[in-house]
Amino acid sequence: MNKIFDKTPQEQLEYVSKGAVEIIQREELKARLENAVKTSTPLRVKAGFDPTAPDLHLGHTVLIRKLKHFQDCGHTVIFLIGDFTALIGDPSGRNAARPPLSPEQISQNAETYKKQVFKILDPQKTEIDANSRWLGAFSSYDWIRLCAKYTVSQMLEREDFHARFQKETPIFLHELMYALGQGYDSVALKADVELGGTDQKFNLLVGRELQRSYSQTPQIVLTMPLLEGLDGEQKMSKSFGNYVGITDSPQEMFGKLMSISDTLMFRYWELLTDVTMAEIKGWQREVKSGERHPMKLKTELAKRIITDFHSAAQAEEAAAEFARVFSSRDLPSDMEVKKVRRSSERPRVAKLLAQYALAASVNEGNRLIEQGGVEINQERISNIKADVDLSKAGEWVIRVGKRKFLKLVVE
């Protein structure tokens, strides 16, 4: 086998295609992989991440893991920090302009990204770059020349701009420059392949066009799906509260992952692990036939993901804690405790849930009670008018859903 590549071009193609929604063009990628093996020349594979928030969640890792798959095959991967494009704000999927971030916020977020990506990528085989290195050095003349490569009508072909134009929602000039900036990244890095979510397809194709304009071979575009959050409906996002952060504690990660549906579990196996599709499809058949219990597969998934971001030992501890609390109905060892003085008050349970951040509001507390998701001292609360008598000393263990606990100690 080749001294750089230990997989054949066909094996590489199958491995890096796992979970992909679209490859433009697949046959072209196969040809490049064949040439890479023949000439012992790794492909240059990039994915860009705008540091708009301080921490990554599992949704971000879909692309990072795909970078790893190319890395496993022997290719050069580039983790590109979009510190300049973040100043513009990606308009993809937006119905209004993004609020601007300060350079200081972007710089701080970028530093956390650098630390977190090596939970998955090999630091010895990863190039980290930032697009401020070239875009920040552009003169006014450089920007004018770049803008001359694309027309306004081409920009308005993208779905989000077209929808905003039809609704007469403002489209700001700086937003039109985002795709040009991202596209030029591929020129600056001489990318052979660029990865992105399905919402990034327009930007990725702009990269192909700009490379042609600069007499480069157009990059292959590989799009990955947007990972569904814990609710199985909306994409994973901190805004929706349906995310698993890669800096979450092992116990928190385990509890969140065990809450997903069996259908979503297989989606996570596909997009968040290196397990082959053949294995995953085999497990699906076994679950359907009753040969394998989905809970065991879900437990294994949670342990595998926690191992990636913490350690195998912490994954086992989280699994044991989960089994102790939720199977044996014991109380978690790290349960939060709040002490209050005795009084004549009898606050309603919904108010306490909101007061101690077990619910976002009193109304949400009432909804949780009506849905049967609230217990006090292992007794389900079903009446939204239920209250807690604070006139007597004692302990009240409040449980909301599967993962939220609070011990209220009246002294």
GROMACS .gro file of C-alpha atoms in nm:
model
  411
    1MET     CA    1   0.000   0.000   0.000
    2ASN     CA    2   0.106   0.362  -0.057
    3LYS     CA    3   0.336   0.502   0.215
    4ILE     CA    4   0.088   0.787   0.285
    5PHE     CA    5  -0.245   0.616   0.224
    6ASP     CA    6  -0.344   0.283   0.379
    7LYS     CA    7  -0.687   0.278   0.210
    8THR     CA    8  -0.765   0.236  -0.159
    9PRO     CA    9  -0.934   0.527  -0.339
   10GLN     CA   10  -1.265   0.337  -0.335
   11GLU     CA   11  -1.235   0.264   0.038
   12GLN     CA   12  -1.158   0.632   0.101
   13LEU     CA   13  -1.457   0.741  -0.105
   14GLU     CA   14  -1.692   0.516   0.091
   15TYR     CA   15  -1.545   0.627   0.425
   16VAL     CA   16  -1.563   1.004   0.361
   17SER     CA   17  -1.909   0.975   0.198
   18LYS     CA   18  -2.069   0.843   0.518
   19GLY     CA   19  -2.358   1.070   0.617
   20ALA     CA   20  -2.300   1.315   0.329
   21VAL     CA   21  -2.608   1.473   0.171
   22GLU     CA   22  -2.442   1.574  -0.155
   23ILE     CA   23  -2.100   1.559  -0.321
   24ILE     CA   24  -2.034   1.795  -0.611
   25GLN     CA   25  -1.898   1.610  -0.806
   26ARG     CA   26  -1.869   1.253  -0.672
   27GLU     CA   27  -1.689   1.112  -0.976
   28GLU     CA   28  -1.452   1.407  -0.968
   29LEU     CA   29  -1.374   1.334  -0.602
   30LYS     CA   30  -1.306   0.971  -0.688
   31ALA     CA   31  -1.067   1.078  -0.963
   32ARG     CA   32  -0.884   1.313  -0.727
   33LEU     CA   33  -0.853   1.042  -0.463
   34GLU     CA   34  -0.706   0.808  -0.726
   35ASN     CA   35  -0.459   1.075  -0.833
   36ALA     CA   36  -0.368   1.150  -0.471
   37VAL     CA   37  -0.278   0.785  -0.411
   38LYS     CA   38  -0.095   0.757  -0.744
   39THR     CA   39   0.119   1.068  -0.683
   40SER     CA   40   0.142   1.040  -0.300
   41THR     CA   41  -0.005   1.391  -0.279
   42PRO     CA   42  -0.270   1.443  -0.007
   43LEU     CA   43  -0.577   1.651  -0.090
   44ARG     CA   44  -0.626   1.982   0.092
   45VAL     CA   45  -0.961   1.964   0.274
   46LYS     CA   46  -1.106   2.265   0.455
   47ALA     CA   47  -1.404   2.351   0.670
   48GLY     CA   48  -1.466   2.699   0.805
   49PHE     CA   49  -1.617   2.793   1.141
   50ASP     CA   50  -1.714   3.146   1.237
   51PRO     CA   51  -1.644   3.193   1.610
   52THR     CA   52  -1.982   3.346   1.692
   53ALA     CA   53  -2.017   3.170   2.030
   54PRO     CA   54  -1.759   3.059   2.290
   55ASP     CA   55  -1.830   2.686   2.290
   56LEU     CA   56  -1.898   2.418   2.032
   57HIS     CA   57  -2.185   2.170   2.056
   58LEU     CA   58  -2.230   1.828   1.894
   59GLY     CA   59  -2.393   1.987   1.590
   60HIS     CA   60  -2.063   2.159   1.508
   61THR     CA   61  -1.872   1.834   1.541
   62VAL     CA   62  -2.047   1.677   1.241
   63LEU     CA   63  -1.816   1.873   1.010
   64ILE     CA   64  -1.515   1.833   1.241
   65ARG     CA   65  -1.562   1.455   1.238
   66LYS     CA   66  -1.585   1.460   0.859
   67LEU     CA   67  -1.252   1.644   0.857
   68LYS     CA   68  -1.123   1.362   1.076
   69HIS     CA   69  -1.240   1.104   0.819
   70PHE     CA   70  -1.033   1.274   0.550
   71GLN     CA   71  -0.748   1.295   0.801
   72ASP     CA   72  -0.780   0.922   0.874
   73CYS     CA   73  -0.741   0.862   0.500
   74GLY     CA   74  -0.411   1.052   0.494
   75HIS     CA   75  -0.522   1.390   0.361
   76THR     CA   76  -0.435   1.741   0.486
   77VAL     CA   77  -0.719   1.902   0.678
   78ILE     CA   78  -0.755   2.273   0.747
   79PHE     CA   79  -0.967   2.396   1.035
   80LEU     CA   80  -1.037   2.751   0.925
   81ILE     CA   81  -1.147   3.008   1.181
   82GLY     CA   82  -1.363   3.268   1.010
   83ASP     CA   83  -1.259   3.556   1.231
   84PHE     CA   84  -1.297   3.805   0.944
   85THR     CA   85  -1.620   3.663   0.798
   86ALA     CA   86  -1.765   3.660   1.150
   87LEU     CA   87  -1.742   4.040   1.143
   88ILE     CA   88  -1.980   4.033   0.844
   89GLY     CA   89  -2.216   3.766   0.977
   90ASP     CA   90  -2.330   3.465   0.775
   91PRO     CA   91  -2.672   3.539   0.622
   92SER     CA   92  -2.739   3.169   0.546
   93GLY     CA   93  -3.087   3.072   0.664
   94ARG     CA   94  -3.150   3.413   0.811
   95ASN     CA   95  -3.456   3.634   0.757
   96ALA     CA   96  -3.274   3.939   0.892
   97ALA     CA   97  -2.915   4.061   0.925
   98ARG     CA   98  -2.710   3.914   1.209
   99PRO     CA   99  -2.613   4.152   1.491
  100PRO     CA  100  -2.242   4.236   1.461
  101LEU     CA  101  -1.983   4.092   1.699
  102SER     CA  102  -1.688   4.290   1.827
  103PRO     CA  103  -1.333   4.186   1.728
  104GLU     CA  104  -1.267   4.116   2.097
  105GLN     CA  105  -1.560   3.872   2.122
  106ILE     CA  106  -1.451   3.695   1.805
  107SER     CA  107  -1.091   3.665   1.925
  108GLN     CA  108  -1.197   3.517   2.260
  109ASN     CA  109  -1.431   3.266   2.095
  110ALA     CA  110  -1.164   3.166   1.844
  111GLU     CA  111  -0.924   3.073   2.123
  112THR     CA  112  -1.179   2.833   2.275
  113TYR     CA  113  -1.235   2.673   1.933
  114LYS     CA  114  -0.863   2.602   1.897
  115LYS     CA  115  -0.865   2.408   2.223
  116GLN     CA  116  -1.186   2.217   2.160
  117VAL     CA  117  -1.133   2.086   1.805
  118PHE     CA  118  -0.843   1.866   1.909
  119LYS     CA  119  -1.084   1.651   2.104
  120ILE     CA  120  -1.152   1.500   1.760
  121LEU     CA  121  -0.874   1.607   1.523
  122ASP     CA  122  -0.508   1.503   1.544
  123PRO     CA  123  -0.315   1.821   1.636
  124GLN     CA  124  -0.005   1.692   1.459
  125LYS     CA  125  -0.191   1.654   1.131
  126THR     CA  126  -0.417   1.961   1.138
  127GLU     CA  127  -0.358   2.305   0.994
  128ILE     CA  128  -0.534   2.586   1.179
  129ASP     CA  129  -0.569   2.913   0.993
  130ALA     CA  130  -0.778   3.229   1.016
  131ASN     CA  131  -0.922   3.413   0.719
  132SER     CA  132  -0.829   3.752   0.865
  133ARG     CA  133  -0.477   3.662   0.748
  134TRP     CA  134  -0.572   3.739   0.387
  135LEU     CA  135  -0.911   3.913   0.399
  136GLY     CA  136  -0.789   4.151   0.669
  137ALA     CA  137  -0.497   4.244   0.444
  138PHE     CA  138  -0.721   4.327   0.145
  139SER     CA  139  -0.696   4.681   0.013
  140SER     CA  140  -0.999   4.868  -0.120
  141TYR     CA  141  -0.879   4.780  -0.468
  142ASP     CA  142  -0.865   4.409  -0.376
  143TRP     CA  143  -1.228   4.418  -0.258
  144ILE     CA  144  -1.341   4.596  -0.574
  145ARG     CA  145  -1.169   4.331  -0.788
  146LEU     CA  146  -1.328   4.051  -0.583
  147CYS     CA  147  -1.676   4.207  -0.603
  148ALA     CA  148  -1.636   4.228  -0.980
  149LYS     CA  149  -1.628   3.846  -0.994
  150TYR     CA  150  -1.998   3.809  -0.904
  151THR     CA  151  -2.323   3.979  -1.001
  152VAL     CA  152  -2.609   4.103  -0.782
  153SER     CA  153  -2.852   3.878  -0.970
  154GLN     CA  154  -2.633   3.575  -0.888
  155MET     CA  155  -2.642   3.672  -0.520
  156LEU     CA  156  -3.020   3.710  -0.523
  157GLU     CA  157  -3.054   3.354  -0.652
  158ARG     CA  158  -2.980   3.220  -0.304
  159GLU     CA  159  -3.302   3.122  -0.128
  160ASP     CA  160  -3.268   3.337   0.184
  161PHE     CA  161  -3.188   3.655  -0.009
  162HIS     CA  162  -3.461   3.582  -0.264
  163ALA     CA  163  -3.719   3.533   0.014
  164ARG     CA  164  -3.614   3.854   0.186
  165PHE     CA  165  -3.623   4.044  -0.143
  166GLN     CA  166  -3.977   3.919  -0.214
  167LYS     CA  167  -4.092   4.023   0.134
  168GLU     CA  168  -3.913   4.357   0.102
  169THR     CA  169  -3.703   4.273   0.407
  170PRO     CA  170  -3.378   4.474   0.399
  171ILE     CA  171  -3.068   4.306   0.253
  172PHE     CA  172  -2.758   4.497   0.350
  173LEU     CA  173  -2.461   4.536   0.117
  174HIS     CA  174  -2.215   4.386   0.364
  175GLU     CA  175  -2.420   4.062   0.368
  176LEU     CA  176  -2.358   4.018  -0.004
  177MET     CA  177  -1.986   4.016   0.070
  178TYR     CA  178  -2.005   3.717   0.303
  179ALA     CA  179  -2.017   3.451   0.030
  180LEU     CA  180  -1.738   3.629  -0.160
  181GLY     CA  181  -1.521   3.628   0.152
  182GLN     CA  182  -1.585   3.261   0.223
  183GLY     CA  183  -1.536   3.176  -0.141
  184TYR     CA  184  -1.202   3.355  -0.154
  185ASP     CA  185  -1.088   3.147   0.144
  186SER     CA  186  -1.080   2.849  -0.094
  187VAL     CA  187  -0.866   3.048  -0.337
  188ALA     CA  188  -0.623   3.154  -0.063
  189LEU     CA  189  -0.590   2.799   0.070
  190LYS     CA  190  -0.597   2.627  -0.273
  191ALA     CA  191  -0.861   2.389  -0.137
  192ASP     CA  192  -0.932   2.062  -0.315
  193VAL     CA  193  -1.241   1.989  -0.102
  194GLU     CA  194  -1.461   2.211   0.112
  195LEU     CA  195  -1.707   2.078   0.369
  196GLY     CA  196  -2.017   2.254   0.494
  197GLY     CA  197  -2.372   2.208   0.617
  198THR     CA  198  -2.656   2.192   0.368
  199ASP     CA  199  -2.733   2.557   0.450
  200GLN     CA  200  -2.386   2.648   0.323
  201LYS     CA  201  -2.426   2.510  -0.031
  202PHE     CA  202  -2.450   2.851  -0.197
  203ASN     CA  203  -2.135   2.976  -0.025
  204LEU     CA  204  -1.946   2.658  -0.113
  205LEU     CA  205  -2.042   2.686  -0.479
  206VAL     CA  206  -1.923   3.047  -0.483
  207GLY     CA  207  -1.586   2.907  -0.381
  208ARG     CA  208  -1.588   2.681  -0.687
  209GLU     CA  209  -1.668   2.974  -0.916
  210LEU     CA  210  -1.404   3.202  -0.766
  211GLN     CA  211  -1.138   2.932  -0.799
  212ARG     CA  212  -1.220   2.913  -1.171
  213SER     CA  213  -1.185   3.292  -1.192
  214TYR     CA  214  -0.840   3.268  -1.034
  215SER     CA  215  -0.734   2.983  -1.268
  216GLN     CA  216  -0.753   2.714  -0.999
  217THR     CA  217  -0.918   2.374  -1.029
  218PRO     CA  218  -1.264   2.410  -0.866
  219GLN     CA  219  -1.296   2.243  -0.528
  220ILE     CA  220  -1.517   1.944  -0.455
  221VAL     CA  221  -1.815   2.044  -0.240
  222LEU     CA  222  -1.934   1.797   0.025
  223THR     CA  223  -2.239   1.893   0.228
  224MET     CA  224  -2.342   1.737   0.558
  225PRO     CA  225  -2.688   1.747   0.719
  226LEU     CA  226  -2.769   1.983   1.003
  227LEU     CA  227  -2.783   1.766   1.314
  228GLU     CA  228  -3.123   1.754   1.482
  229GLY     CA  229  -3.126   1.856   1.846
  230LEU     CA  230  -3.247   1.648   2.139
  231ASP     CA  231  -3.609   1.719   2.043
  232GLY     CA  232  -3.554   1.545   1.708
  233GLU     CA  233  -3.720   1.832   1.523
  234GLN     CA  234  -3.523   2.156   1.510
  235LYS     CA  235  -3.152   2.173   1.433
  236MET     CA  236  -2.926   2.155   1.737
  237SER     CA  237  -2.881   2.507   1.869
  238LYS     CA  238  -2.820   2.683   2.198
  239SER     CA  239  -3.101   2.917   2.097
  240PHE     CA  240  -3.348   2.626   2.104
  241GLY     CA  241  -3.204   2.470   2.421
  242ASN     CA  242  -3.184   2.131   2.250
  243TYR     CA  243  -2.808   2.099   2.239
  244VAL     CA  244  -2.529   1.893   2.395
  245GLY     CA  245  -2.222   2.110   2.454
  246ILE     CA  246  -1.886   1.941   2.418
  247THR     CA  247  -1.781   2.112   2.742
  248ASP     CA  248  -2.087   1.982   2.929
  249SER     CA  249  -2.008   1.756   3.226
  250PRO     CA  250  -2.006   1.379   3.156
  251GLN     CA  251  -2.318   1.334   3.371
  252GLU     CA  252  -2.504   1.611   3.187
  253MET     CA  253  -2.402   1.476   2.847
  254PHE     CA  254  -2.510   1.124   2.941
  255GLY     CA  255  -2.850   1.235   3.068
  256LYS     CA  256  -2.918   1.444   2.759
  257LEU     CA  257  -2.815   1.168   2.517
  258MET     CA  258  -3.025   0.907   2.694
  259SER     CA  259  -3.330   1.128   2.641
  260ILE     CA  260  -3.325   1.108   2.260
  261SER     CA  261  -3.560   0.888   2.062
  262ASP     CA  262  -3.451   0.550   1.922
  263THR     CA  263  -3.483   0.688   1.569
  264LEU     CA  264  -3.264   0.988   1.647
  265MET     CA  265  -3.013   0.758   1.817
  266PHE     CA  266  -2.923   0.597   1.484
  267ARG     CA  267  -2.886   0.941   1.328
  268TYR     CA  268  -2.637   1.029   1.601
  269TRP     CA  269  -2.451   0.701   1.546
  270GLU     CA  270  -2.418   0.797   1.180
  271LEU     CA  271  -2.308   1.159   1.221
  272LEU     CA  272  -2.125   1.162   1.555
  273THR     CA  273  -1.915   0.843   1.544
  274ASP     CA  274  -1.673   0.663   1.311
  275VAL     CA  275  -1.882   0.344   1.308
  276THR     CA  276  -1.950   0.222   0.953
  277MET     CA  277  -2.294   0.238   0.795
  278ALA     CA  278  -2.286  -0.139   0.751
  279GLU     CA  279  -2.262  -0.185   1.130
  280ILE     CA  280  -2.532   0.074   1.199
  281LYS     CA  281  -2.774  -0.084   0.951
  282GLY     CA  282  -2.704  -0.422   1.110
  283TRP     CA  283  -2.799  -0.282   1.452
  284GLN     CA  284  -3.118  -0.134   1.308
  285ARG     CA  285  -3.220  -0.477   1.180
  286GLU     CA  286  -3.140  -0.635   1.518
  287VAL     CA  287  -3.347  -0.375   1.707
  288LYS     CA  288  -3.637  -0.425   1.467
  289SER     CA  289  -3.624  -0.803   1.512
  290GLY     CA  290  -3.589  -0.779   1.890
  291GLU     CA  291  -3.239  -0.929   1.897
  292ARG     CA  292  -3.090  -0.612   2.045
  293HIS     CA  293  -3.238  -0.365   2.294
  294PRO     CA  294  -3.217   0.000   2.184
  295MET     CA  295  -3.138   0.113   2.539
  296LYS     CA  296  -2.806  -0.075   2.529
  297LEU     CA  297  -2.716   0.087   2.198
  298LYS     CA  298  -2.808   0.429   2.335
  299THR     CA  299  -2.593   0.369   2.642
  300GLU     CA  300  -2.300   0.268   2.420
  301LEU     CA  301  -2.351   0.579   2.205
  302ALA     CA  302  -2.350   0.809   2.508
  303LYS     CA  303  -2.036   0.644   2.648
  304ARG     CA  304  -1.858   0.671   2.313
  305ILE     CA  305  -1.938   1.042   2.276
  306ILE     CA  306  -1.837   1.120   2.636
  307THR     CA  307  -1.510   0.933   2.582
  308ASP     CA  308  -1.435   1.159   2.285
  309PHE     CA  309  -1.468   1.476   2.491
  310HIS     CA  310  -1.373   1.358   2.840
  311SER     CA  311  -1.239   1.007   2.901
  312ALA     CA  312  -1.346   0.642   2.901
  313ALA     CA  313  -1.333   0.632   3.282
  314GLN     CA  314  -1.563   0.936   3.312
  315ALA     CA  315  -1.799   0.780   3.057
  316GLU     CA  316  -1.829   0.467   3.271
  317GLU     CA  317  -1.886   0.676   3.585
  318ALA     CA  318  -2.161   0.876   3.411
  319ALA     CA  319  -2.328   0.553   3.296
  320ALA     CA  320  -2.314   0.409   3.648
  321GLU     CA  321  -2.456   0.729   3.797
  322PHE     CA  322  -2.737   0.734   3.543
  323ALA     CA  323  -2.825   0.372   3.618
  324ARG     CA  324  -2.819   0.439   3.993
  325VAL     CA  325  -3.042   0.746   3.973
  326PHE     CA  326  -3.286   0.651   3.699
  327SER     CA  327  -3.303   0.274   3.729
  328SER     CA  328  -3.287   0.251   4.107
  329ARG     CA  329  -3.454   0.591   4.154
  330ASP     CA  330  -3.175   0.698   4.389
  331LEU     CA  331  -3.084   1.065   4.417
  332PRO     CA  332  -2.787   1.207   4.223
  333SER     CA  333  -2.476   1.257   4.434
  334ASP     CA  334  -2.423   1.613   4.305
  335MET     CA  335  -2.782   1.733   4.356
  336GLU     CA  336  -2.815   2.105   4.424
  337VAL     CA  337  -2.930   2.192   4.778
  338LYS     CA  338  -3.109   2.514   4.874
  339LYS     CA  339  -3.168   2.609   5.239
  340VAL     CA  340  -3.455   2.837   5.341
  341ARG     CA  341  -3.584   2.963   5.675
  342ARG     CA  342  -3.917   2.846   5.814
  343SER     CA  343  -4.201   3.084   5.743
  344SER     CA  344  -4.576   3.096   5.713
  345GLU     CA  345  -4.555   3.096   5.334
  346ARG     CA  346  -4.708   2.825   5.119
  347PRO     CA  347  -4.567   2.898   4.772
  348ARG     CA  348  -4.711   2.710   4.480
  349VAL     CA  349  -4.490   2.443   4.328
  350ALA     CA  350  -4.485   2.617   3.988
  351LYS     CA  351  -4.352   2.934   4.152
  352LEU     CA  352  -4.072   2.737   4.322
  353LEU     CA  353  -3.979   2.576   3.990
  354ALA     CA  354  -3.938   2.920   3.834
  355GLN     CA  355  -3.762   3.063   4.141
  356TYR     CA  356  -3.496   2.792   4.143
  357ALA     CA  357  -3.450   2.774   3.761
  358LEU     CA  358  -3.616   2.434   3.727
  359ALA     CA  359  -3.855   2.601   3.483
  360ALA     CA  360  -3.816   2.913   3.270
  361SER     CA  361  -4.131   3.071   3.415
  362VAL     CA  362  -4.433   3.003   3.633
  363ASN     CA  363  -4.638   2.929   3.323
  364GLU     CA  364  -4.384   2.670   3.210
  365GLY     CA  365  -4.390   2.527   3.563
  366ASN     CA  366  -4.767   2.484   3.536
  367ARG     CA  367  -4.726   2.316   3.199
  368LEU     CA  368  -4.467   2.072   3.337
  369ILE     CA  369  -4.700   1.984   3.624
  370GLU     CA  370  -4.994   1.925   3.387
  371GLN     CA  371  -4.774   1.699   3.174
  372GLY     CA  372  -4.683   1.488   3.478
  373GLY     CA  373  -4.316   1.587   3.472
  374VAL     CA  374  -4.283   1.707   3.834
  375GLU     CA  375  -4.232   1.497   4.150
  376ILE     CA  376  -4.179   1.598   4.511
  377ASN     CA  377  -4.037   1.333   4.741
  378GLN     CA  378  -4.105   1.075   4.466
  379GLU     CA  379  -4.474   1.165   4.444
  380ARG     CA  380  -4.604   1.305   4.115
  381ILE     CA  381  -4.765   1.649   4.134
  382SER     CA  382  -5.071   1.681   3.909
  383ASN     CA  383  -5.249   1.989   4.046
  384ILE     CA  384  -5.107   2.326   3.937
  385LYS     CA  385  -5.241   2.476   4.262
  386ALA     CA  386  -5.027   2.240   4.472
  387ASP     CA  387  -4.808   2.423   4.723
  388VAL     CA  388  -4.525   2.358   4.969
  389ASP     CA  389  -4.571   2.427   5.342
  390LEU     CA  390  -4.263   2.614   5.464
  391SER     CA  391  -4.387   2.640   5.824
  392LYS     CA  392  -4.230   2.305   5.921
  393ALA     CA  393  -3.868   2.195   5.911
  394GLY     CA  394  -3.799   1.923   5.658
  395GLU     CA  395  -3.661   1.831   5.316
  396TRP     CA  396  -3.837   1.850   4.983
  397VAL     CA  397  -3.668   1.673   4.691
  398ILE     CA  398  -3.804   1.825   4.372
  399ARG     CA  399  -3.754   1.639   4.047
  400VAL     CA  400  -3.840   1.789   3.707
  401GLY     CA  401  -3.828   1.558   3.408
  402LYS     CA  402  -3.550   1.303   3.407
  403ARG     CA  403  -3.249   1.517   3.481
  404LYS     CA  404  -3.334   1.815   3.705
  405PHE     CA  405  -3.320   1.775   4.082
  406LEU     CA  406  -3.328   2.014   4.376
  407LYS     CA  407  -3.331   1.946   4.749
  408LEU     CA  408  -3.513   2.222   4.937
  409VAL     CA  409  -3.417   2.215   5.305
  410VAL     CA  410  -3.646   2.408   5.542
  411GLU     CA  411  -3.466   2.495   5.867
   0.00000   0.00000   0.00000
